[in-house]
Amino acid sequence: MLTEAELQKKWESLTFTDNFIFSRVMHDEHICRQVVELILGVRIGKIRYLSAQDEHKTDPDSMRIIMDVFLRDENRIINVEVQTGHKKEIPKRSRYYQSVADVSTTATGTKYRDLPENILIFICTFDPFDRDFPRYTFQYICNEDNRLKLKDGSLRIFLNTKATKLSALDQKLQAFYHYLQDGVVESDLTQTISDSITTLKNNSNERRFYMTWTVKMADARYDGYEEGFTAGREDGLQQGIEQGAYEKALETAKMFLSYGDSPEKIAICTKLPLDVVQGLM
């Protein structure tokens, strides 16, 4: 268990690719829009956040997932995630995230032709496919004729923040990579992100929230390992961690409600649905 001094040191060293910081900063619509548009290379419409509003499960017994940033505009649903590990799981993890995003946002009676584009962006702090490409973009194509695309509206993008060859990227995107790699500020966007993180770190309430959340998540991981090893299988280990994280999120939400924090802030930080947090009141 980390001491308070160690937690304080960890808090001070957090960067944009830490899940807590990433979620908090990206819920600034101005920053989120710029980051998403920079990565996609297109303009997006009015953003509506979904992370704090939807239970990200396909049915009551399916595996829960905790999304960092989940939003939509008029034509797209977009999920942006920071990935710091589980390299071998990346392909199937991306498949599951994208399928849950579809199911959790599609109302009964929706016509297939009306399904929005489904875009998944994984910002990886490692090279997910060992090719040293700065980004990997996947869409379904026909094996018999790779000029034929399925055009089902799905798109998966994996950013490799460890890439050394960035010359193919435009200047603004290169600046974004340099910030992710070394914290170097070279653009208006990275300056805005840096300022936002500084403001967060100087907020005593945010620091308290993070330290408590870190302890709760450590407990969840321990409980998950216990459950997984008891079950005697690798998938049990992962499911135990996921379930433990969800239960600890509920405990944390209750505690911060007692402190008087707003349900909206708690939903963003714990990644619980807003209605769940409100129900705890």
PDB file of C-alpha atoms in Angstrom:
ATOM      1  CA  MET A   1       0.000   0.000   0.000  1.00  0.00           C
ATOM      2  CA  LEU A   2       1.384   3.417  -0.971  1.00  0.00           C
ATOM      3  CA  THR A   3       2.042   5.953   1.772  1.00  0.00           C
ATOM      4  CA  GLU A   4       0.532   9.429   1.628  1.00  0.00           C
ATOM      5  CA  ALA A   5       3.936  10.858   0.635  1.00  0.00           C
ATOM      6  CA  GLU A   6       4.233   8.324  -2.200  1.00  0.00           C
ATOM      7  CA  LEU A   7       0.706   9.123  -3.369  1.00  0.00           C
ATOM      8  CA  GLN A   8       1.538  12.833  -3.339  1.00  0.00           C
ATOM      9  CA  LYS A   9       4.673  12.203  -5.402  1.00  0.00           C
ATOM     10  CA  LYS A  10       2.694  10.093  -7.850  1.00  0.00           C
ATOM     11  CA  TRP A  11       0.041  12.814  -8.141  1.00  0.00           C
ATOM     12  CA  GLU A  12       2.668  15.419  -8.992  1.00  0.00           C
ATOM     13  CA  SER A  13       4.191  13.205 -11.691  1.00  0.00           C
ATOM     14  CA  LEU A  14       0.942  12.373 -13.508  1.00  0.00           C
ATOM     15  CA  THR A  15       0.799  13.135 -17.218  1.00  0.00           C
ATOM     16  CA  PHE A  16      -1.913  13.346 -19.874  1.00  0.00           C
ATOM     17  CA  THR A  17      -1.731   9.574 -20.485  1.00  0.00           C
ATOM     18  CA  ASP A  18      -2.796   8.753 -16.932  1.00  0.00           C
ATOM     19  CA  ASN A  19      -6.424   7.570 -17.034  1.00  0.00           C
ATOM     20  CA  PHE A  20      -7.591   9.899 -14.252  1.00  0.00           C
ATOM     21  CA  ILE A  21      -5.959  13.011 -15.742  1.00  0.00           C
ATOM     22  CA  PHE A  22      -6.963  12.044 -19.284  1.00  0.00           C
ATOM     23  CA  SER A  23     -10.641  11.651 -18.382  1.00  0.00           C
ATOM     24  CA  ARG A  24     -10.761  14.909 -16.443  1.00  0.00           C
ATOM     25  CA  VAL A  25      -8.971  16.972 -19.113  1.00  0.00           C
ATOM     26  CA  MET A  26     -10.897  15.451 -22.018  1.00  0.00           C
ATOM     27  CA  HIS A  27     -14.203  16.381 -20.403  1.00  0.00           C
ATOM     28  CA  ASP A  28     -13.319  19.951 -21.284  1.00  0.00           C
ATOM     29  CA  GLU A  29     -15.256  20.097 -24.566  1.00  0.00           C
ATOM     30  CA  HIS A  30     -12.863  22.639 -26.097  1.00  0.00           C
ATOM     31  CA  ILE A  31      -9.835  20.400 -25.519  1.00  0.00           C
ATOM     32  CA  CYS A  32     -11.670  17.193 -26.421  1.00  0.00           C
ATOM     33  CA  ARG A  33     -12.842  18.599 -29.723  1.00  0.00           C
ATOM     34  CA  GLN A  34      -9.346  19.719 -30.695  1.00  0.00           C
ATOM     35  CA  VAL A  35      -7.753  16.375 -29.801  1.00  0.00           C
ATOM     36  CA  VAL A  36     -10.362  14.308 -31.670  1.00  0.00           C
ATOM     37  CA  GLU A  37     -10.313  16.556 -34.733  1.00  0.00           C
ATOM     38  CA  LEU A  38      -6.516  16.488 -34.790  1.00  0.00           C
ATOM     39  CA  ILE A  39      -6.429  12.685 -34.739  1.00  0.00           C
ATOM     40  CA  LEU A  40      -9.249  12.186 -37.253  1.00  0.00           C
ATOM     41  CA  GLY A  41      -8.282  15.062 -39.525  1.00  0.00           C
ATOM     42  CA  VAL A  42     -11.933  16.139 -39.877  1.00  0.00           C
ATOM     43  CA  ARG A  43     -14.292  18.554 -38.152  1.00  0.00           C
ATOM     44  CA  ILE A  44     -16.845  17.063 -35.775  1.00  0.00           C
ATOM     45  CA  GLY A  45     -20.218  18.458 -34.778  1.00  0.00           C
ATOM     46  CA  LYS A  46     -21.633  19.406 -31.390  1.00  0.00           C
ATOM     47  CA  ILE A  47     -20.317  16.999 -28.734  1.00  0.00           C
ATOM     48  CA  ARG A  48     -22.591  15.120 -26.374  1.00  0.00           C
ATOM     49  CA  TYR A  49     -20.748  13.089 -23.734  1.00  0.00           C
ATOM     50  CA  LEU A  50     -22.047   9.590 -23.094  1.00  0.00           C
ATOM     51  CA  SER A  51     -19.524   8.332 -20.511  1.00  0.00           C
ATOM     52  CA  ALA A  52     -21.517   9.501 -17.500  1.00  0.00           C
ATOM     53  CA  GLN A  53     -24.911   8.591 -18.907  1.00  0.00           C
ATOM     54  CA  ASP A  54     -24.844   5.011 -20.170  1.00  0.00           C
ATOM     55  CA  GLU A  55     -24.237   1.650 -18.531  1.00  0.00           C
ATOM     56  CA  HIS A  56     -21.641   0.173 -20.874  1.00  0.00           C
ATOM     57  CA  LYS A  57     -22.887  -3.382 -20.984  1.00  0.00           C
ATOM     58  CA  THR A  58     -24.788  -5.371 -23.593  1.00  0.00           C
ATOM     59  CA  ASP A  59     -26.968  -7.113 -20.945  1.00  0.00           C
ATOM     60  CA  PRO A  60     -27.030  -7.478 -17.128  1.00  0.00           C
ATOM     61  CA  ASP A  61     -24.721 -10.514 -17.162  1.00  0.00           C
ATOM     62  CA  SER A  62     -22.145  -9.294 -19.671  1.00  0.00           C
ATOM     63  CA  MET A  63     -18.677  -7.995 -18.865  1.00  0.00           C
ATOM     64  CA  ARG A  64     -18.546  -4.368 -17.721  1.00  0.00           C
ATOM     65  CA  ILE A  65     -16.119  -1.988 -19.349  1.00  0.00           C
ATOM     66  CA  ILE A  66     -14.985   1.408 -18.103  1.00  0.00           C
ATOM     67  CA  MET A  67     -14.627   3.926 -20.928  1.00  0.00           C
ATOM     68  CA  ASP A  68     -12.331   6.936 -20.647  1.00  0.00           C
ATOM     69  CA  VAL A  69     -14.096   9.284 -23.066  1.00  0.00           C
ATOM     70  CA  PHE A  70     -17.286   8.292 -24.878  1.00  0.00           C
ATOM     71  CA  LEU A  71     -19.091  10.895 -26.960  1.00  0.00           C
ATOM     72  CA  ARG A  72     -21.153  11.462 -30.038  1.00  0.00           C
ATOM     73  CA  ASP A  73     -21.958  14.179 -32.521  1.00  0.00           C
ATOM     74  CA  GLU A  74     -24.692  14.223 -35.147  1.00  0.00           C
ATOM     75  CA  ASN A  75     -23.111  11.495 -37.281  1.00  0.00           C
ATOM     76  CA  ARG A  76     -20.658   9.547 -35.122  1.00  0.00           C
ATOM     77  CA  ILE A  77     -20.098   7.774 -31.842  1.00  0.00           C
ATOM     78  CA  ILE A  78     -16.493   8.173 -30.735  1.00  0.00           C
ATOM     79  CA  ASN A  79     -14.656   6.339 -27.965  1.00  0.00           C
ATOM     80  CA  VAL A  80     -11.191   7.616 -27.006  1.00  0.00           C
ATOM     81  CA  GLU A  81      -9.118   5.455 -24.657  1.00  0.00           C
ATOM     82  CA  VAL A  82      -5.642   5.534 -23.129  1.00  0.00           C
ATOM     83  CA  GLN A  83      -4.048   2.085 -23.157  1.00  0.00           C
ATOM     84  CA  THR A  84      -0.970   1.514 -20.990  1.00  0.00           C
ATOM     85  CA  GLY A  85      -0.789  -2.289 -21.003  1.00  0.00           C
ATOM     86  CA  HIS A  86      -2.342  -5.609 -22.094  1.00  0.00           C
ATOM     87  CA  LYS A  87      -0.615  -5.456 -25.474  1.00  0.00           C
ATOM     88  CA  LYS A  88      -1.778  -8.907 -26.577  1.00  0.00           C
ATOM     89  CA  GLU A  89      -5.373  -8.061 -25.694  1.00  0.00           C
ATOM     90  CA  ILE A  90      -5.537  -4.919 -27.822  1.00  0.00           C
ATOM     91  CA  PRO A  91      -7.204  -6.384 -30.974  1.00  0.00           C
ATOM     92  CA  LYS A  92     -10.012  -8.215 -29.150  1.00  0.00           C
ATOM     93  CA  ARG A  93     -10.351  -5.475 -26.543  1.00  0.00           C
ATOM     94  CA  SER A  94     -10.947  -2.995 -29.375  1.00  0.00           C
ATOM     95  CA  ARG A  95     -13.524  -5.329 -30.927  1.00  0.00           C
ATOM     96  CA  TYR A  96     -15.451  -5.572 -27.665  1.00  0.00           C
ATOM     97  CA  TYR A  97     -15.341  -1.835 -26.950  1.00  0.00           C
ATOM     98  CA  GLN A  98     -16.645  -1.045 -30.400  1.00  0.00           C
ATOM     99  CA  SER A  99     -19.470  -3.609 -30.198  1.00  0.00           C
ATOM    100  CA  VAL A 100     -20.576  -2.348 -26.764  1.00  0.00           C
ATOM    101  CA  ALA A 101     -20.544   1.222 -28.084  1.00  0.00           C
ATOM    102  CA  ASP A 102     -22.929   0.157 -30.853  1.00  0.00           C
ATOM    103  CA  VAL A 103     -25.313  -1.805 -28.652  1.00  0.00           C
ATOM    104  CA  SER A 104     -25.431   0.731 -25.811  1.00  0.00           C
ATOM    105  CA  THR A 105     -26.351   3.630 -28.120  1.00  0.00           C
ATOM    106  CA  THR A 106     -28.776   1.946 -30.522  1.00  0.00           C
ATOM    107  CA  ALA A 107     -32.450   2.281 -29.649  1.00  0.00           C
ATOM    108  CA  THR A 108     -35.015  -0.434 -30.337  1.00  0.00           C
ATOM    109  CA  GLY A 109     -36.434  -0.067 -33.826  1.00  0.00           C
ATOM    110  CA  THR A 110     -33.412   1.732 -35.285  1.00  0.00           C
ATOM    111  CA  LYS A 111     -32.893   0.955 -38.962  1.00  0.00           C
ATOM    112  CA  TYR A 112     -29.481  -0.374 -39.913  1.00  0.00           C
ATOM    113  CA  ARG A 113     -29.034   2.397 -42.445  1.00  0.00           C
ATOM    114  CA  ASP A 114     -29.361   4.943 -39.629  1.00  0.00           C
ATOM    115  CA  LEU A 115     -26.495   3.571 -37.543  1.00  0.00           C
ATOM    116  CA  PRO A 116     -23.898   6.312 -36.980  1.00  0.00           C
ATOM    117  CA  GLU A 117     -20.211   5.889 -37.706  1.00  0.00           C
ATOM    118  CA  ASN A 118     -18.451   4.025 -34.902  1.00  0.00           C
ATOM    119  CA  ILE A 119     -14.934   5.324 -34.279  1.00  0.00           C
ATOM    120  CA  LEU A 120     -12.567   3.889 -31.686  1.00  0.00           C
ATOM    121  CA  ILE A 121      -9.292   5.636 -30.852  1.00  0.00           C
ATOM    122  CA  PHE A 122      -6.740   3.886 -28.630  1.00  0.00           C
ATOM    123  CA  ILE A 123      -3.858   6.116 -27.504  1.00  0.00           C
ATOM    124  CA  CYS A 124      -1.229   3.506 -26.655  1.00  0.00           C
ATOM    125  CA  THR A 125       1.847   4.210 -24.530  1.00  0.00           C
ATOM    126  CA  PHE A 126       3.550   1.329 -26.381  1.00  0.00           C
ATOM    127  CA  ASP A 127       3.758   0.068 -29.954  1.00  0.00           C
ATOM    128  CA  PRO A 128       0.720  -2.233 -30.241  1.00  0.00           C
ATOM    129  CA  PHE A 129       1.837  -3.935 -33.468  1.00  0.00           C
ATOM    130  CA  ASP A 130       5.656  -3.572 -33.394  1.00  0.00           C
ATOM    131  CA  ARG A 131       5.987  -1.809 -36.750  1.00  0.00           C
ATOM    132  CA  ASP A 132       7.072   1.598 -35.410  1.00  0.00           C
ATOM    133  CA  PHE A 133       4.197   3.282 -37.270  1.00  0.00           C
ATOM    134  CA  PRO A 134       2.991   6.393 -35.432  1.00  0.00           C
ATOM    135  CA  ARG A 135      -0.590   5.298 -36.089  1.00  0.00           C
ATOM    136  CA  TYR A 136      -2.383   2.167 -37.255  1.00  0.00           C
ATOM    137  CA  THR A 137      -5.753   2.603 -38.983  1.00  0.00           C
ATOM    138  CA  PHE A 138      -8.055  -0.384 -39.516  1.00  0.00           C
ATOM    139  CA  GLN A 139     -11.161  -0.751 -41.672  1.00  0.00           C
ATOM    140  CA  TYR A 140     -12.717  -3.917 -43.048  1.00  0.00           C
ATOM    141  CA  ILE A 141     -11.560  -4.839 -46.545  1.00  0.00           C
ATOM    142  CA  CYS A 142     -12.188  -7.830 -48.808  1.00  0.00           C
ATOM    143  CA  ASN A 143      -9.456 -10.480 -48.755  1.00  0.00           C
ATOM    144  CA  GLU A 144     -10.080 -11.260 -52.405  1.00  0.00           C
ATOM    145  CA  ASP A 145      -9.812  -7.638 -53.518  1.00  0.00           C
ATOM    146  CA  ASN A 146      -8.245  -5.172 -51.072  1.00  0.00           C
ATOM    147  CA  ARG A 147      -9.679  -2.286 -53.104  1.00  0.00           C
ATOM    148  CA  LEU A 148     -13.134  -3.333 -51.920  1.00  0.00           C
ATOM    149  CA  LYS A 149     -14.050  -1.877 -48.513  1.00  0.00           C
ATOM    150  CA  LEU A 150     -17.036  -3.013 -46.465  1.00  0.00           C
ATOM    151  CA  LYS A 151     -17.984   0.588 -45.648  1.00  0.00           C
ATOM    152  CA  ASP A 152     -19.917  -0.357 -42.520  1.00  0.00           C
ATOM    153  CA  GLY A 153     -18.991   2.902 -40.804  1.00  0.00           C
ATOM    154  CA  SER A 154     -16.553   1.368 -38.318  1.00  0.00           C
ATOM    155  CA  LEU A 155     -13.031   2.682 -37.841  1.00  0.00           C
ATOM    156  CA  ARG A 156     -10.304   1.788 -35.352  1.00  0.00           C
ATOM    157  CA  ILE A 157      -7.242   3.973 -34.848  1.00  0.00           C
ATOM    158  CA  PHE A 158      -4.303   3.058 -32.629  1.00  0.00           C
ATOM    159  CA  LEU A 159      -1.783   5.804 -31.842  1.00  0.00           C
ATOM    160  CA  ASN A 160       1.707   4.573 -30.996  1.00  0.00           C
ATOM    161  CA  THR A 161       3.116   7.257 -28.718  1.00  0.00           C
ATOM    162  CA  LYS A 162       6.510   5.498 -28.688  1.00  0.00           C
ATOM    163  CA  ALA A 163       6.977   5.903 -32.446  1.00  0.00           C
ATOM    164  CA  THR A 164      10.305   7.336 -33.554  1.00  0.00           C
ATOM    165  CA  LYS A 165       9.345   8.069 -37.177  1.00  0.00           C
ATOM    166  CA  LEU A 166       6.916  10.987 -37.178  1.00  0.00           C
ATOM    167  CA  SER A 167       7.774  12.673 -40.482  1.00  0.00           C
ATOM    168  CA  ALA A 168       4.585  11.390 -42.168  1.00  0.00           C
ATOM    169  CA  LEU A 169       2.454  13.344 -39.685  1.00  0.00           C
ATOM    170  CA  ASP A 170       1.593  17.018 -40.061  1.00  0.00           C
ATOM    171  CA  GLN A 171       3.265  19.549 -37.765  1.00  0.00           C
ATOM    172  CA  LYS A 172       0.403  19.846 -35.266  1.00  0.00           C
ATOM    173  CA  LEU A 173       0.103  16.107 -34.857  1.00  0.00           C
ATOM    174  CA  GLN A 174       3.870  15.802 -34.437  1.00  0.00           C
ATOM    175  CA  ALA A 175       3.661  18.400 -31.654  1.00  0.00           C
ATOM    176  CA  PHE A 176       0.926  16.332 -29.988  1.00  0.00           C
ATOM    177  CA  TYR A 177       3.137  13.225 -30.131  1.00  0.00           C
ATOM    178  CA  HIS A 178       6.098  15.135 -28.686  1.00  0.00           C
ATOM    179  CA  TYR A 179       3.902  16.218 -25.794  1.00  0.00           C
ATOM    180  CA  LEU A 180       2.719  12.650 -25.165  1.00  0.00           C
ATOM    181  CA  GLN A 181       6.292  11.362 -25.330  1.00  0.00           C
ATOM    182  CA  ASP A 182       8.256  13.967 -23.404  1.00  0.00           C
ATOM    183  CA  GLY A 183       5.838  16.615 -22.136  1.00  0.00           C
ATOM    184  CA  VAL A 184       7.301  19.147 -24.566  1.00  0.00           C
ATOM    185  CA  VAL A 185       4.902  22.023 -25.356  1.00  0.00           C
ATOM    186  CA  GLU A 186       5.135  23.059 -29.013  1.00  0.00           C
ATOM    187  CA  SER A 187       1.586  24.085 -29.963  1.00  0.00           C
ATOM    188  CA  ASP A 188      -1.440  25.972 -28.696  1.00  0.00           C
ATOM    189  CA  LEU A 189      -3.264  22.685 -28.047  1.00  0.00           C
ATOM    190  CA  THR A 190      -0.486  21.137 -25.970  1.00  0.00           C
ATOM    191  CA  GLN A 191      -0.145  24.401 -24.035  1.00  0.00           C
ATOM    192  CA  THR A 192      -3.872  24.307 -23.271  1.00  0.00           C
ATOM    193  CA  ILE A 193      -3.632  20.668 -22.130  1.00  0.00           C
ATOM    194  CA  SER A 194      -0.600  21.457 -19.986  1.00  0.00           C
ATOM    195  CA  ASP A 195      -2.343  24.419 -18.355  1.00  0.00           C
ATOM    196  CA  SER A 196      -5.421  22.309 -17.655  1.00  0.00           C
ATOM    197  CA  ILE A 197      -3.318  19.631 -15.945  1.00  0.00           C
ATOM    198  CA  THR A 198      -1.539  22.252 -13.849  1.00  0.00           C
ATOM    199  CA  THR A 199      -4.887  23.645 -12.719  1.00  0.00           C
ATOM    200  CA  LEU A 200      -6.063  20.146 -11.791  1.00  0.00           C
ATOM    201  CA  LYS A 201      -2.926  19.391  -9.795  1.00  0.00           C
ATOM    202  CA  ASN A 202      -3.236  22.638  -7.847  1.00  0.00           C
ATOM    203  CA  ASN A 203      -6.790  21.744  -6.811  1.00  0.00           C
ATOM    204  CA  SER A 204      -6.769  20.129  -3.361  1.00  0.00           C
ATOM    205  CA  ASN A 205     -10.166  18.503  -3.916  1.00  0.00           C
ATOM    206  CA  GLU A 206      -8.944  16.842  -7.103  1.00  0.00           C
ATOM    207  CA  ARG A 207      -5.817  15.625  -5.301  1.00  0.00           C
ATOM    208  CA  ARG A 208      -7.902  14.164  -2.480  1.00  0.00           C
ATOM    209  CA  PHE A 209     -10.227  12.513  -4.984  1.00  0.00           C
ATOM    210  CA  TYR A 210      -7.307  10.950  -6.875  1.00  0.00           C
ATOM    211  CA  MET A 211      -5.555   9.632  -3.777  1.00  0.00           C
ATOM    212  CA  THR A 212      -8.711   8.003  -2.470  1.00  0.00           C
ATOM    213  CA  TRP A 213      -9.530   6.590  -5.881  1.00  0.00           C
ATOM    214  CA  THR A 214      -6.012   5.148  -6.226  1.00  0.00           C
ATOM    215  CA  VAL A 215      -6.325   3.304  -2.926  1.00  0.00           C
ATOM    216  CA  LYS A 216      -9.757   1.965  -3.895  1.00  0.00           C
ATOM    217  CA  MET A 217      -8.488   0.769  -7.282  1.00  0.00           C
ATOM    218  CA  ALA A 218      -5.537  -0.983  -5.630  1.00  0.00           C
ATOM    219  CA  ASP A 219      -8.030  -2.801  -3.422  1.00  0.00           C
ATOM    220  CA  ALA A 220     -10.091  -3.704  -6.490  1.00  0.00           C
ATOM    221  CA  ARG A 221      -7.063  -5.162  -8.264  1.00  0.00           C
ATOM    222  CA  TYR A 222      -6.184  -7.214  -5.180  1.00  0.00           C
ATOM    223  CA  ASP A 223      -9.755  -8.490  -4.881  1.00  0.00           C
ATOM    224  CA  GLY A 224      -9.719  -9.299  -8.593  1.00  0.00           C
ATOM    225  CA  TYR A 225      -6.546 -11.340  -8.302  1.00  0.00           C
ATOM    226  CA  GLU A 226      -8.016 -13.217  -5.351  1.00  0.00           C
ATOM    227  CA  GLU A 227     -11.185 -14.006  -7.273  1.00  0.00           C
ATOM    228  CA  GLY A 228      -9.327 -14.889 -10.459  1.00  0.00           C
ATOM    229  CA  PHE A 229      -6.905 -17.255  -8.783  1.00  0.00           C
ATOM    230  CA  THR A 230      -9.752 -18.867  -6.866  1.00  0.00           C
ATOM    231  CA  ALA A 231     -11.553 -19.442 -10.143  1.00  0.00           C
ATOM    232  CA  GLY A 232      -8.308 -20.836 -11.541  1.00  0.00           C
ATOM    233  CA  ARG A 233      -8.485 -19.184 -14.938  1.00  0.00           C
ATOM    234  CA  GLU A 234      -7.089 -16.134 -16.691  1.00  0.00           C
ATOM    235  CA  ASP A 235     -10.444 -14.770 -17.796  1.00  0.00           C
ATOM    236  CA  GLY A 236     -11.653 -15.088 -14.205  1.00  0.00           C
ATOM    237  CA  LEU A 237      -8.740 -12.903 -13.146  1.00  0.00           C
ATOM    238  CA  GLN A 238      -9.659 -10.157 -15.600  1.00  0.00           C
ATOM    239  CA  GLN A 239     -13.376 -10.356 -14.856  1.00  0.00           C
ATOM    240  CA  GLY A 240     -12.611 -10.243 -11.142  1.00  0.00           C
ATOM    241  CA  ILE A 241     -10.609  -7.055 -11.625  1.00  0.00           C
ATOM    242  CA  GLU A 242     -13.376  -5.492 -13.748  1.00  0.00           C
ATOM    243  CA  GLN A 243     -16.064  -6.405 -11.206  1.00  0.00           C
ATOM    244  CA  GLY A 244     -13.908  -5.276  -8.288  1.00  0.00           C
ATOM    245  CA  ALA A 245     -13.234  -1.937  -9.982  1.00  0.00           C
ATOM    246  CA  TYR A 246     -16.960  -1.360 -10.483  1.00  0.00           C
ATOM    247  CA  GLU A 247     -17.798  -2.155  -6.858  1.00  0.00           C
ATOM    248  CA  LYS A 248     -14.993   0.084  -5.586  1.00  0.00           C
ATOM    249  CA  ALA A 249     -16.264   2.853  -7.860  1.00  0.00           C
ATOM    250  CA  LEU A 250     -19.642   2.595  -6.136  1.00  0.00           C
ATOM    251  CA  GLU A 251     -17.979   2.804  -2.706  1.00  0.00           C
ATOM    252  CA  THR A 252     -15.912   5.809  -3.789  1.00  0.00           C
ATOM    253  CA  ALA A 253     -18.971   7.564  -5.219  1.00  0.00           C
ATOM    254  CA  LYS A 254     -20.849   7.121  -1.929  1.00  0.00           C
ATOM    255  CA  MET A 255     -17.932   8.554   0.025  1.00  0.00           C
ATOM    256  CA  PHE A 256     -17.568  11.636  -2.166  1.00  0.00           C
ATOM    257  CA  LEU A 257     -21.303  12.244  -2.134  1.00  0.00           C
ATOM    258  CA  SER A 258     -20.990  12.437   1.646  1.00  0.00           C
ATOM    259  CA  TYR A 259     -18.261  15.080   1.136  1.00  0.00           C
ATOM    260  CA  GLY A 260     -20.675  17.147  -0.953  1.00  0.00           C
ATOM    261  CA  ASP A 261     -19.063  16.626  -4.376  1.00  0.00           C
ATOM    262  CA  SER A 262     -21.444  16.997  -7.329  1.00  0.00           C
ATOM    263  CA  PRO A 263     -22.872  13.844  -8.967  1.00  0.00           C
ATOM    264  CA  GLU A 264     -21.605  15.078 -12.358  1.00  0.00           C
ATOM    265  CA  LYS A 265     -17.993  15.332 -11.181  1.00  0.00           C
ATOM    266  CA  ILE A 266     -18.180  11.970  -9.407  1.00  0.00           C
ATOM    267  CA  ALA A 267     -19.594  10.326 -12.538  1.00  0.00           C
ATOM    268  CA  ILE A 268     -16.727  11.659 -14.651  1.00  0.00           C
ATOM    269  CA  CYS A 269     -14.009  10.618 -12.206  1.00  0.00           C
ATOM    270  CA  THR A 270     -15.397   7.183 -11.355  1.00  0.00           C
ATOM    271  CA  LYS A 271     -16.781   6.586 -14.877  1.00  0.00           C
ATOM    272  CA  LEU A 272     -20.067   5.458 -13.378  1.00  0.00           C
ATOM    273  CA  PRO A 273     -23.321   6.312 -15.191  1.00  0.00           C
ATOM    274  CA  LEU A 274     -24.728   9.608 -13.902  1.00  0.00           C
ATOM    275  CA  ASP A 275     -28.066   8.027 -13.041  1.00  0.00           C
ATOM    276  CA  VAL A 276     -26.267   5.415 -10.911  1.00  0.00           C
ATOM    277  CA  VAL A 277     -24.485   8.143  -8.937  1.00  0.00           C
ATOM    278  CA  GLN A 278     -27.728  10.075  -8.545  1.00  0.00           C
ATOM    279  CA  GLY A 279     -29.418   6.889  -7.353  1.00  0.00           C
ATOM    280  CA  LEU A 280     -26.829   6.571  -4.573  1.00  0.00           C
ATOM    281  CA  MET A 281     -28.010   9.908  -3.185  1.00  0.00           C
TER     282      MET A 281
END
